[in-house]
Coordinates of C-alpha atoms and ligand atoms in Angstrom, one line a residue:
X23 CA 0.0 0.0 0.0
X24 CA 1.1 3.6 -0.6
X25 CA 1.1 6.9 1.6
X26 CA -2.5 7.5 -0.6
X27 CA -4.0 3.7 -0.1
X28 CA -3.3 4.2 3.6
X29 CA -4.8 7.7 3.6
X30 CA -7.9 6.3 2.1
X31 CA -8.3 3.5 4.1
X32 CA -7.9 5.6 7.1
X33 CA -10.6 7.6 6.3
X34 CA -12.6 4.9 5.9
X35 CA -12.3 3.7 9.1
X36 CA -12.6 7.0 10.2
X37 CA -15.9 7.0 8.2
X38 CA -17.3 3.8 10.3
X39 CA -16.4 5.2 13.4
X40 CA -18.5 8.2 13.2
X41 CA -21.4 5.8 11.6
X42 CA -21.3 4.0 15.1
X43 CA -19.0 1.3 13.6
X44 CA -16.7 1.5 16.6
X45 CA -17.1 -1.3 19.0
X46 CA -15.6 0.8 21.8
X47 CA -18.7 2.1 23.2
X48 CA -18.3 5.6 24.9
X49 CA -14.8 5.9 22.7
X50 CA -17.6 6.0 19.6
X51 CA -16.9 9.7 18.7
X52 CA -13.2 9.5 19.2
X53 CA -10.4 8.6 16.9
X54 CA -9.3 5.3 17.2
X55 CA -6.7 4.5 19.4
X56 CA -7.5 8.3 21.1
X57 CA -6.5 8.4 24.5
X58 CA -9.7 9.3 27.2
X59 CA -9.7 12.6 29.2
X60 CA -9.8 11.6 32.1
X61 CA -6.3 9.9 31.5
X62 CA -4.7 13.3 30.6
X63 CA -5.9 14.8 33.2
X64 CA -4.3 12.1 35.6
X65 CA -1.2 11.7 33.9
X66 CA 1.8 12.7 36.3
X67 CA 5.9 12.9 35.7
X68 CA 8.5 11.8 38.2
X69 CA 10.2 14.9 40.1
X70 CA 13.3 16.2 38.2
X71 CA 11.7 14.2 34.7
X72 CA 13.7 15.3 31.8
X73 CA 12.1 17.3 28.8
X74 CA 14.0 17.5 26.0
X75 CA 14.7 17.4 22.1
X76 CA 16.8 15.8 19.9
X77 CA 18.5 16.8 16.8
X78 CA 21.4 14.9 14.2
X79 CA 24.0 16.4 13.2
X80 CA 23.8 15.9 9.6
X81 CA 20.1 16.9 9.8
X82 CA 20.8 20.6 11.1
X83 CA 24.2 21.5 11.2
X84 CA 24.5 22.5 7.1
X85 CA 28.5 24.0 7.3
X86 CA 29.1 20.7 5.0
X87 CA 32.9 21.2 4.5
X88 CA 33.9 23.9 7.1
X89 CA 36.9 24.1 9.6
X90 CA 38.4 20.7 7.9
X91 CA 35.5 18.4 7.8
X92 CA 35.7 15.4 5.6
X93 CA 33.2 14.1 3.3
X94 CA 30.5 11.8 4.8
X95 CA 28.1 9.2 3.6
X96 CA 24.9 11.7 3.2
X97 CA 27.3 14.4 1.4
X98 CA 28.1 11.6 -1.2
X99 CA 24.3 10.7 -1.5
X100 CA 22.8 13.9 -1.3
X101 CA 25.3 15.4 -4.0
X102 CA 23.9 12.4 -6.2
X103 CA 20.9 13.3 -8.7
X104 CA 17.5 11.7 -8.1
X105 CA 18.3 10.6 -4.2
X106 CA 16.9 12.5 -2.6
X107 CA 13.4 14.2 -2.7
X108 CA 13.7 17.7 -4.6
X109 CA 17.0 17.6 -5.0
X110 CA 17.5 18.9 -1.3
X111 CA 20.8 18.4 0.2
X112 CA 22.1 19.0 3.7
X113 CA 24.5 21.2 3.1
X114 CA 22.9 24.4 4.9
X115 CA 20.5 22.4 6.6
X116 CA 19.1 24.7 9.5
X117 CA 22.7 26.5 9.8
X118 CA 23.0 25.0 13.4
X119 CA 26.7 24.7 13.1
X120 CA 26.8 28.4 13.3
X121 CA 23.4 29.1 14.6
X122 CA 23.6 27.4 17.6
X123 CA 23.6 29.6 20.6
X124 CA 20.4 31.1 19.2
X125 CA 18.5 27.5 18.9
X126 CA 19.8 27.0 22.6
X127 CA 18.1 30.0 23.6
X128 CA 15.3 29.0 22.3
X129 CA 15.5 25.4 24.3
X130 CA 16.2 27.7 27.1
X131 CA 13.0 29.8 26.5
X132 CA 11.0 26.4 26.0
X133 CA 12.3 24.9 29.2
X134 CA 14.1 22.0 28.1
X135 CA 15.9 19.8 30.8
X136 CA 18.1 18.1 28.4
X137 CA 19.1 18.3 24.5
X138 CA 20.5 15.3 22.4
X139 CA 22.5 16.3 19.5
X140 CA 24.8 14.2 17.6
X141 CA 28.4 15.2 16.6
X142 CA 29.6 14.6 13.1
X143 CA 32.7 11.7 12.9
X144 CA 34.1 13.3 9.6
X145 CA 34.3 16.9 11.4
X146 CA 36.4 15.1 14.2
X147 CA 38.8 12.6 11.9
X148 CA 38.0 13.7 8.3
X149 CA 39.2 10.2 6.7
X150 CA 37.7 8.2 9.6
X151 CA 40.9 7.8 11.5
X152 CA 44.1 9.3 12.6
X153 CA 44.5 12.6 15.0
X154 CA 41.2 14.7 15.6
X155 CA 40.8 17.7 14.1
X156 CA 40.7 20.3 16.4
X157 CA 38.6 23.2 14.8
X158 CA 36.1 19.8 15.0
X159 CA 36.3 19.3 18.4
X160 CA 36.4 22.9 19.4
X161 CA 33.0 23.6 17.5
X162 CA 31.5 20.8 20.0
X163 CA 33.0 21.7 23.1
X164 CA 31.6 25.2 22.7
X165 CA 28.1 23.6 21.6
X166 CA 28.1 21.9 24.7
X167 CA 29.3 24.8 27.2
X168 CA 26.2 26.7 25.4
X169 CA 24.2 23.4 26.3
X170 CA 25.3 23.7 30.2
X171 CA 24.9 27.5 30.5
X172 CA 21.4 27.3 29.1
X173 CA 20.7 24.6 32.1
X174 CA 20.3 21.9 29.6
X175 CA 22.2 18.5 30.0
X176 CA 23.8 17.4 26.6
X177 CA 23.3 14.4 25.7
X178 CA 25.4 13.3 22.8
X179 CA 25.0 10.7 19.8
X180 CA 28.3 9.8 18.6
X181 CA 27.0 8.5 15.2
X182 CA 23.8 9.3 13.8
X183 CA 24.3 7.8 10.1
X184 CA 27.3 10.5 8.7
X185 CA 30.1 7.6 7.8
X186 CA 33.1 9.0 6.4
X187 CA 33.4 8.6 3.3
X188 CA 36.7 7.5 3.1
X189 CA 35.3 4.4 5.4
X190 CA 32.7 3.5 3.0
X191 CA 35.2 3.8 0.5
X192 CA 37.5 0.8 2.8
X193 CA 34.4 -1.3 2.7
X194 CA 32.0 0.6 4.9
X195 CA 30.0 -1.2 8.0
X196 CA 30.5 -4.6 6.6
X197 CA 34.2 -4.3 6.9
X198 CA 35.0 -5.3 10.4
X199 CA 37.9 -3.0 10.9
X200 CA 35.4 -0.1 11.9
X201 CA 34.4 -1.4 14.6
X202 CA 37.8 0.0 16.3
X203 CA 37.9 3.1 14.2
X204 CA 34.8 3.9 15.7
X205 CA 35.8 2.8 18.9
X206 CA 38.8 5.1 18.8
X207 CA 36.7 8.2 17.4
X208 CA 34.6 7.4 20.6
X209 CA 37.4 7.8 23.1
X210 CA 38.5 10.8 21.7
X211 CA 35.4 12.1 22.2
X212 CA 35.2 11.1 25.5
X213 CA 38.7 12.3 26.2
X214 CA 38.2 15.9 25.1
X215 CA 34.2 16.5 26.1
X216 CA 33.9 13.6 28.7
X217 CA 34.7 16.3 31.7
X218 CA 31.2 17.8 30.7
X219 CA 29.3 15.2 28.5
X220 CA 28.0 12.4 30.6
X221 CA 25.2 10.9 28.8
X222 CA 26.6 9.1 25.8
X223 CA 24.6 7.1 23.0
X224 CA 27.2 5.4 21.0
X225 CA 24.5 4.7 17.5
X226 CA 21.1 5.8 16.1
X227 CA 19.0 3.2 15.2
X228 CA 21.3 0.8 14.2
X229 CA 19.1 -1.5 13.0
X230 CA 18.0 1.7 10.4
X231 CA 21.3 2.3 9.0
X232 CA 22.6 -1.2 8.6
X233 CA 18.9 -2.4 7.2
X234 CA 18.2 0.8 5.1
X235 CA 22.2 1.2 3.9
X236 CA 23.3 -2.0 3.2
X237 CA 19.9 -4.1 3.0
X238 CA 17.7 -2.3 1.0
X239 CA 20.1 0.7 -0.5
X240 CA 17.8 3.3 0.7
X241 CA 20.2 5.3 2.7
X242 CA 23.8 5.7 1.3
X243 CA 25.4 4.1 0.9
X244 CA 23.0 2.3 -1.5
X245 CA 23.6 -1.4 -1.0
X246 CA 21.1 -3.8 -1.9
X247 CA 22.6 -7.3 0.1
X248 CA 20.9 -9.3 2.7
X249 CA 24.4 -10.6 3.8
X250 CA 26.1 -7.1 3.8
X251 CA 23.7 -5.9 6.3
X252 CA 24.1 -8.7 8.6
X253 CA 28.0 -7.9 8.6
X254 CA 26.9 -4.4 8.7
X255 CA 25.2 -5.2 12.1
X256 CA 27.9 -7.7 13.6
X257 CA 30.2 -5.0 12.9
X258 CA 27.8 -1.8 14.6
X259 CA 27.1 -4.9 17.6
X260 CA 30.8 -5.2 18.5
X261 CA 31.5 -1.5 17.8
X262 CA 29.2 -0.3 20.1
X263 CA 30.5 -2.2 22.8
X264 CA 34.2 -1.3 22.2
X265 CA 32.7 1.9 22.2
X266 CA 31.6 1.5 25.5
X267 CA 35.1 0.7 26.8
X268 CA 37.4 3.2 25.4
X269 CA 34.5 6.0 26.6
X270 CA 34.5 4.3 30.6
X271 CA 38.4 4.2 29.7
X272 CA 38.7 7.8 28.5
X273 CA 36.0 9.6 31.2
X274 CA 35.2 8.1 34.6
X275 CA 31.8 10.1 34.3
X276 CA 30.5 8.6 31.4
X277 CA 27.6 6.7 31.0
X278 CA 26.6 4.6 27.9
X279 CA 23.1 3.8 27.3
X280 CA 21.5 3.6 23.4
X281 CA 19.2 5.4 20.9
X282 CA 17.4 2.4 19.0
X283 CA 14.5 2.7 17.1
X284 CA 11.9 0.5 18.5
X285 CA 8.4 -0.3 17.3
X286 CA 5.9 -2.4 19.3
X287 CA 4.9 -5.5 17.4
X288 CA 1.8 -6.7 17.8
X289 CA 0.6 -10.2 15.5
X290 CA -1.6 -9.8 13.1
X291 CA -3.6 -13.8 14.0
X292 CA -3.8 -15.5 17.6
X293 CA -1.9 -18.0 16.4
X294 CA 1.5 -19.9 17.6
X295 CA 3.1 -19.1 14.1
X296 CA 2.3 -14.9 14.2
X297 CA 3.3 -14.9 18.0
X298 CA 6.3 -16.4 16.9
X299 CA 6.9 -13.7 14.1
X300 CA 6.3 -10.8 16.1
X301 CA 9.0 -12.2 18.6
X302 CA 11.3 -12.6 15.6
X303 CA 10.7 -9.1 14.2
X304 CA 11.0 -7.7 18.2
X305 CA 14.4 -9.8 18.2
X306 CA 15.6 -8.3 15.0
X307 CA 14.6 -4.4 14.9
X308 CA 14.4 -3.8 18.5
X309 CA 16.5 -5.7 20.8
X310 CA 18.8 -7.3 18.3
X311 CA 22.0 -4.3 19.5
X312 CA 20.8 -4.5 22.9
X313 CA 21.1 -8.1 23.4
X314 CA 24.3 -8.2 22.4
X315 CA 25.4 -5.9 24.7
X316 CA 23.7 -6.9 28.0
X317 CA 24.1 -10.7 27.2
X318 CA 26.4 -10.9 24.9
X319 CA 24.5 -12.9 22.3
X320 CA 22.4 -12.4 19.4
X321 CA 18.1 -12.8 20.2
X322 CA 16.1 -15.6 18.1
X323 CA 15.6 -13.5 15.3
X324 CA 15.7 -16.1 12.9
X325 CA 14.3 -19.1 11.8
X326 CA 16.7 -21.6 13.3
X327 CA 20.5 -20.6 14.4
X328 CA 21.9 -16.7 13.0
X329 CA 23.8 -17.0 10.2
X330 CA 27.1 -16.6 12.2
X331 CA 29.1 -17.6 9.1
X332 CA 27.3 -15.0 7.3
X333 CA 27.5 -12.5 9.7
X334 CA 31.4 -12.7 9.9
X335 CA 31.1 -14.1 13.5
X336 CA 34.4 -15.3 15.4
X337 CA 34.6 -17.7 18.2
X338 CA 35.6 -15.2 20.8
X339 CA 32.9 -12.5 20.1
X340 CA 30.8 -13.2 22.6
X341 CA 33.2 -11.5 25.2
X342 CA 33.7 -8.6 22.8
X343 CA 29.5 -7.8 22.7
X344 CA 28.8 -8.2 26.2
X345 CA 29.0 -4.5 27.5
X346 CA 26.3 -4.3 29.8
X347 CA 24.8 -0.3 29.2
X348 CA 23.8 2.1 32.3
X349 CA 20.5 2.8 31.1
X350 CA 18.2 2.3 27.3
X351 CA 17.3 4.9 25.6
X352 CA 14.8 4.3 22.3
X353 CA 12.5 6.0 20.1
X354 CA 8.8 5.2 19.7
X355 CA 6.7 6.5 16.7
X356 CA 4.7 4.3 15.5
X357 CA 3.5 0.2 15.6
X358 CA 3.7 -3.0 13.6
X359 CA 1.5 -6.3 12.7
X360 CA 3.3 -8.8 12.0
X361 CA 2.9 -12.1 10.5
X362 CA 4.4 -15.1 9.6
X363 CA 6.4 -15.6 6.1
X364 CA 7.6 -18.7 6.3
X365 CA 5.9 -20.3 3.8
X366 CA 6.3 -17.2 1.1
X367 CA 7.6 -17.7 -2.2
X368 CA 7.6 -13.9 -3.2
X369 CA 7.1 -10.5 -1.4
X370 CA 5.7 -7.5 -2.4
X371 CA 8.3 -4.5 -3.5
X372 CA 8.6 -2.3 -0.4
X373 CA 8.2 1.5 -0.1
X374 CA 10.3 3.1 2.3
X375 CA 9.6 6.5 3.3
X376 CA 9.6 8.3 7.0
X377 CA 10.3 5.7 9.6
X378 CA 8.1 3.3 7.8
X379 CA 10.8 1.2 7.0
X380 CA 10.6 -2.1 7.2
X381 CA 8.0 -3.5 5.0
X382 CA 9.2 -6.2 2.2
X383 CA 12.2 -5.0 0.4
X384 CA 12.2 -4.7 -3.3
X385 CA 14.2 -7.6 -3.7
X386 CA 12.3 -10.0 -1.7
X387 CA 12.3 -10.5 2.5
X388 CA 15.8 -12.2 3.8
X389 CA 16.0 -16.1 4.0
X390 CA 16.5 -15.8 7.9
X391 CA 13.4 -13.9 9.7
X392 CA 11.2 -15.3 7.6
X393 CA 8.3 -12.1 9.0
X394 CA 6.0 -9.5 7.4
X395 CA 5.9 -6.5 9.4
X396 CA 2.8 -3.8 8.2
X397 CA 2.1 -0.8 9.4
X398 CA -1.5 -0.4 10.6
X399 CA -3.5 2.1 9.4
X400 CA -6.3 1.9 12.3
X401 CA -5.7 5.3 13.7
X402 CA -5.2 8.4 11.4
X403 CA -2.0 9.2 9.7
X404 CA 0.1 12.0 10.1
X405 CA 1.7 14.2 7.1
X406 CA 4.5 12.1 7.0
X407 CA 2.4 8.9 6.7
X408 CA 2.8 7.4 10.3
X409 CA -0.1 6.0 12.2
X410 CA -0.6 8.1 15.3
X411 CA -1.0 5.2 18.2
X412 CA -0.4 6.0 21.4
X413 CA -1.0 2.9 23.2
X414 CA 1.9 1.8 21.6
X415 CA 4.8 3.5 23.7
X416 CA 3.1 2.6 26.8
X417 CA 3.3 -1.6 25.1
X418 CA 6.5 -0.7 24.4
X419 CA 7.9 0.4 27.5
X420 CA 6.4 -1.8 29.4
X421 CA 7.8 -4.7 27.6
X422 CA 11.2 -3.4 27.7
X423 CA 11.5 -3.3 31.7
X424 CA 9.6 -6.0 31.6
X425 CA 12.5 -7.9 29.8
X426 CA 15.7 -6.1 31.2
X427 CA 14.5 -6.4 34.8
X428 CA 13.5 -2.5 35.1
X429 CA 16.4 -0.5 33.6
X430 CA 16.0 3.7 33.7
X431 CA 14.7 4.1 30.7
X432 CA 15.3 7.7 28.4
X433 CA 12.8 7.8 25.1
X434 CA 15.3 9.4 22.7
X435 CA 12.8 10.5 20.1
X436 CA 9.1 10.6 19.4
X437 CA 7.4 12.9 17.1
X438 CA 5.1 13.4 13.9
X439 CA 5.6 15.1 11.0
X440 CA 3.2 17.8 10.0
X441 CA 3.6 20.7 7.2
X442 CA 1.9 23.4 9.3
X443 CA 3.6 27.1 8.4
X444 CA 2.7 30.6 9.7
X445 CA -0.2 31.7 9.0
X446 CA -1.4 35.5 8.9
X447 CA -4.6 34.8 10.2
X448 CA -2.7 33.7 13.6
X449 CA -0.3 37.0 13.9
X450 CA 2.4 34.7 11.9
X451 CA 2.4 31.8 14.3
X452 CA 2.0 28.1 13.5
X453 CA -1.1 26.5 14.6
X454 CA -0.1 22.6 14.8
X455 CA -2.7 21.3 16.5
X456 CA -2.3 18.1 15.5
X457 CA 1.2 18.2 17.3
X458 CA 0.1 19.0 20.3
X459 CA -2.6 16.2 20.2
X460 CA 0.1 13.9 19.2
X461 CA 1.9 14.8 22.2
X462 CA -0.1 15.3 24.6
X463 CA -1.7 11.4 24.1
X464 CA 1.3 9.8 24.0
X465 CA 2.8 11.9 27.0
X466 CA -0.4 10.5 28.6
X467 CA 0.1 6.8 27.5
X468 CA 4.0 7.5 28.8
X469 CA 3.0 8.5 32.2
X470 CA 0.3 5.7 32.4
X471 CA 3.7 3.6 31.8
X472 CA 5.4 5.1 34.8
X473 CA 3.1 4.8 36.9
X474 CA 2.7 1.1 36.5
X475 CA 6.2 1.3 37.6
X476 CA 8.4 1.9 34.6
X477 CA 11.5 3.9 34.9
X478 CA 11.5 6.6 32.5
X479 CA 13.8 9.7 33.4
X480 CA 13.7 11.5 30.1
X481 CA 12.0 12.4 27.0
X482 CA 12.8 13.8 23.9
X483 CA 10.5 15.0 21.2
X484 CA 12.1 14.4 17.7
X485 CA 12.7 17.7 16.9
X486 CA 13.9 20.6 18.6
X487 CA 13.4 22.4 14.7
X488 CA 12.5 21.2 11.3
X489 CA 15.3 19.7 9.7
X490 CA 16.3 18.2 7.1
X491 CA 14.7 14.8 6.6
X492 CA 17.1 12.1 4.9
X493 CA 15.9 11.0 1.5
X494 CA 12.7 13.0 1.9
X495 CA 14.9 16.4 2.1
X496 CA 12.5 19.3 3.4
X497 CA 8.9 17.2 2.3
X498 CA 8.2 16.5 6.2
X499 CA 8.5 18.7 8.9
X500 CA 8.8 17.3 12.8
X501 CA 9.9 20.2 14.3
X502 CA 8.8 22.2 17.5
X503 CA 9.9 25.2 15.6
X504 CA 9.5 26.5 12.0
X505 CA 12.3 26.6 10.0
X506 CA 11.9 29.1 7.0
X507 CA 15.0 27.6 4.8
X508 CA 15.5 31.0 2.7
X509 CA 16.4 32.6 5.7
X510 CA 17.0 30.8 8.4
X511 CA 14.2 32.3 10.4
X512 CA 12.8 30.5 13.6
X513 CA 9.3 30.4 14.4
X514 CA 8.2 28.5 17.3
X515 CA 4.9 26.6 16.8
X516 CA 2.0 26.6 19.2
X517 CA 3.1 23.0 19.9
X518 CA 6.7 24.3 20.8
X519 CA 5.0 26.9 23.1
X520 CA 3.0 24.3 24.5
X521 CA 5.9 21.6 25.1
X522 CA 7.4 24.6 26.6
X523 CA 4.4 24.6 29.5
X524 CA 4.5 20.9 30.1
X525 CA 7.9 21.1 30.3
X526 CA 7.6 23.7 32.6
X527 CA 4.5 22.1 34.7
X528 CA 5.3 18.7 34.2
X529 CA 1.2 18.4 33.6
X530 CA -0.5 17.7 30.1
X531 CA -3.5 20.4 30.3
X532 CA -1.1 23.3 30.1
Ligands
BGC648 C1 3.6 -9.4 22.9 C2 4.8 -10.3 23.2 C3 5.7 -10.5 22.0 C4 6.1 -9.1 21.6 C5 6.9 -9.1 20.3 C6 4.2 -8.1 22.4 O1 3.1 -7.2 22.1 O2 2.9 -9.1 24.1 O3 4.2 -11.6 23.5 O4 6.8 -11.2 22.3 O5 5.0 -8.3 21.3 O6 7.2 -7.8 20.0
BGC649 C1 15.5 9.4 13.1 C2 15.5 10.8 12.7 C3 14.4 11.2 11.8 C4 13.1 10.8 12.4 C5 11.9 11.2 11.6 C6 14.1 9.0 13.5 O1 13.9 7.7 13.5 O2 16.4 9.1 14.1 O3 16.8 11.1 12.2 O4 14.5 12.5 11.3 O5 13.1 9.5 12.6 O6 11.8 10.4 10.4

């Protein structure tokens, strides 16, 4: 199905539910899925909670080969014709790598408890190794003193999909050797910023960037190979957890937690088969990195034993993945129903826009999870073609602690993307109402969470401004703020303002 079959057949539902189709009684007039009032007005946060945002570097920085940065991945890509949607590139982005101080003001003005940004690897070592580059680091260390004096804690992603080039050009995440080039880039950060950073995140989404860049060929760097991406991700597994060691080696305040992306799967039949698929796909896109580095194994993602040949997997690597990590951090935005595929021949050709990523890929599902995973199209859509559920974080979480005995917990992202601009009729501001209502549900579904005993310290809405959007370029906007590209101006949206109150209040009827 695409974005305009789901869009139909959401308002079709939609359509039933105000003919009385809804079997959920006193929710008959609501959206499906739509969280009660009475639940908003109950929803509480732990004292000292965390409100924040998050950012990427690649996604707002712009300054693309300033102060000796190197090439990346996403320059490569987005400097190729037809990659990207209208041609956008990242190369201005939102100007945060000079604009900075003001955009921190701004957090400031909103309230925010903490901000997670990500620092660019090919601004630090331009080639992907060898000796930092100081103009690199120096850029980052004043970022984060901005950070601090504006009250906010940094949080920092060390890689949020900008390879160097020069590594892609050695063989990229399925060549093994990266895993301690990135494990040295991490303890140089840690060494030169770890006095001040002590939240640490060492990938984004993992899953994403292997899946979508060597998997599918999505995301630079363009690959197309089931067994690629399963090197890609042996490689990213044992990375992050020599990551984790030359950080606690470099900076005895660190602490190393993680920024997956996570969606709650749900099957689509009561049956023993889909049970067992939705536990496969759970295994695969959500706890695949985490496994490895509590336990120091890979989960039953597939159909009998992981490819370990495949994967490029040594007798000895065990020892190398367990890192047990202080505290998970993930993203929520949005659900799957999954299904068995076992018996498949062939597989629909995939579409893979926003975070709706993981349907078939063109070439036809792997040979190992043997799932389908859809995205449901029960509740309504937003701009960018998510469904809007918030029942799902509060699944998620709950699983989570559920599984790794109560962790603290830190949702890294969450969000919707909406195109909502200013508008003269409201004095230039940006009336996103649908924002707020995507907030302010799931907040409510996130607190119901808590209190049943989950340990979540922080949240960050996904994102601080509009940015640019990987291979969608400026077509979706998830920002708290308006980003008017031809200048550079920042407009904050009533659902920025209003963040900026519960953030303040810590209550959800701000
Ligand atoms: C189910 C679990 C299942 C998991 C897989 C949950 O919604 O309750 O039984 O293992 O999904 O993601
Ligand atoms: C990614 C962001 C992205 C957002 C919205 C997240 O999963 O980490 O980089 O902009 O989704 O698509």
């Amino acid at each position: 199905m695409n974005r305009r079959q789901f869009c139909a057949s959401s308002l079709a539902v939609a359509g039933r539910t105000l003919l009385g189709g809804d079997t959920h009684g006193a929710r008959a007039h609501q959206v499906p899925g739509a969280v009660p009032a009475t639940e908003i007005h109950e929803a509480r946060f732990p004292e000292g909670f965390l409100w924040g945002t998050a950012t990427a570097a690649y996604q707002v920085e712009g300054a693309w080969k300033e102060e000796g940065k190197g090439e990346s991945i996403w320059d490569r890509f987005t400097h190729t014709v037809g990659k990207v949607k209208g041609g956008t590139t990242g190369d201005v982005a939102c100007d945060q790598y000079h604009l900075y101080p003001q955009d921190l003001t701004l957090a400031q003005r909103l309230h925010q408890k903490s901000y997670r940004f990500s620092i660019s690897w090919p601004r630090i070592q331009p080639s992907g190794t060898g000796p930092p580059n100081m103009k690199g680091l120096d850029h980052y260390s004043r970022l984060v003193d901005a950070t601090l004096k504006a009250g906010i804690r940094p949080f920092c992603t060390i890689y949020h999909w900008d390879l160097p080039q020069a590594l892609e050009d050695r063989g990229g995440w399925p060549n093994r050797d990266l895993a301690g080039y990135y494990a040295d880039y991490a303890g140089i950060l840690a060494k030169h910023l770890g006095d001040r950073i002590t939240v640490w995140a060492p990938f984004n989404m993992p899953w994403s960037f292997t899946y979508m860049g060597y998997g599918v060929g999505a995301f630079p760097p363009g690959r197309a190979n089931y067994a690629d991406f399963l090197k890609a991700a042996h490689t990213v597994a044992l990375a992050q957890s020599q990551a984790l060691r030359s950080i606690k080696a470099a900076s005895s305040k660190a602490t190393v937690g993680s920024a997956y992306g996570m969606c709650p799967a749900y099957p689509k039949a009561d049956s023993e088969a889909d049970r067992a698929a939705a536990a496969r796909y759970h295994a695969m896109n959500n706890v695949f990195f985490l496994e490895a580095a509590m336990h120091g194994r890979y989960p039953n993602a597939f159909v009998g034993e992981p490819p370990y040949e495949v994967m490029g997997f040594k007798s000895g690597d065990e020892k190398i993945l367990e890192a047990p990590l202080d505290w998970i951090g993930f993203h929520y935005y949005t659900r799957r129903i999954v299904s068995d595929a076992r018996e498949a021949r062939t597989f629909g050709g995939g579409s893979f826009g926003g975070t709706e990523i993981e349907a078939d890929s063109a070439g036809g599902r792997d040979p190992y999870t043997r799932f389908r995973a859809v995205m449901p199209t029960e509740g309504p859509l937003t701009e960018s073609g998510l469904e809007v559920w918030p029942r799902g974080i509060y699944d998620l979480v709950t699983q989570i602690s559920r599984e790794y005995n109560h962790p603290i917990l830190e949702i890294t992202e969450s969000g919707c993307g909406y195109l909502d601009a200013p508008y003269d009729k409201a004095n230039g501001g940006v009336p996103d109402a649908r924002r707020i209502e995507f907030f302010r549900q799931e907040l409510a579904e996130l607190a119901r969470a808590i209190a049943d005993g989950a340990r979540v310290r922080a949240f960050h809405a996904w994102s601080l401004l509009d940015n640019f959007e990987w291979a969608n370029g400026h077509s979706e906007r998830y920002g708290l703020i308006y980003v008017d590209y031809r200048d550079q101006k920042r407009t904050i949206k009533d659902s920025g303002l209003w963040y900026g109150r519960i953030s303040a209040s810590s209550r959800l009827e701000a």
